[in-house]
Amino acid sequence: MHKTITYLSWIALMLAIVAWGGVVYGSLWLRDEAKVRGASVQSAEQKTAQAAYASRLKSLARETETDRANLETLSRSEIVSIANAIEAAGRSIGVAAKVNAAIPAGNPKDIPGGAPLNSVAFIVQGEGSFSGVVQLVRVLEKFPGFSRVEQFEFERAQSIEGAKQPWRTTIRLRIYTTADIAS
């Protein structure tokens, strides 16, 4: 009988160990399932939020489409017309003038009772005779509207547009305008 009790004790101990192993395995499995479900819920919420954001953005773009187009036309036409006037001034005095860049310069200044005053820096390159490029600088110094020549350089260089006179000037012209400037 003593052997029977020993065997029963060992069997009970083994069953207890197996039962505890099952409990540990079950709790680990439940924890992993909770992580998987949490990740899938979070992923679904993130996709829903992204879809809602995209929908709001498309709606906003549709609502402001005409306003954005009008603003774009206004700002481009003003800057383009200024650039065309600069190049026409060069042609009128016999100098090949080209606007290489128009860069928004500085922050807009608020004007009481009016639109903000923006400044644009135009980089103008001109080529021709020495007297022609000097005259181009003089013309741009007296350019209509609020403007000023900030910097200019003269150099004797190879022809860039087939001109026979090898004088070149680079001018930085700042123009102040009330047109909206897109950065």
Coordinates of C-alpha atoms in Angstrom, one line a residue, residues 16 22 24-25 35 57-58 60 62 75 88 91 93 96 102-103 108 123 125 139 150 174:
A16 CA -0.4 19.4 -11.3
G22 CA -1.6 24.5 -19.5
V24 CA 0.8 29.3 -18.4
Y25 CA 0.4 28.3 -22.1
K35 CA -1.8 42.1 -28.9
L57 CA -8.5 67.8 -47.9
K58 CA -10.2 67.0 -51.2
L60 CA -11.2 71.9 -49.1
R62 CA -12.7 71.7 -54.3
S75 CA 0.2 87.0 -58.7
A88 CA 11.3 95.1 -73.2
R91 CA 15.3 95.6 -76.2
I93 CA 18.0 100.3 -75.8
A96 CA 19.9 91.6 -74.8
A102 CA 12.2 86.4 -59.6
I103 CA 12.6 85.6 -55.9
P108 CA 5.3 91.4 -46.5
I123 CA 18.0 88.9 -61.2
Q125 CA 21.3 89.7 -67.0
V139 CA 16.8 102.6 -67.0
E150 CA 20.4 96.7 -55.1
R174 CA 14.0 94.8 -55.9

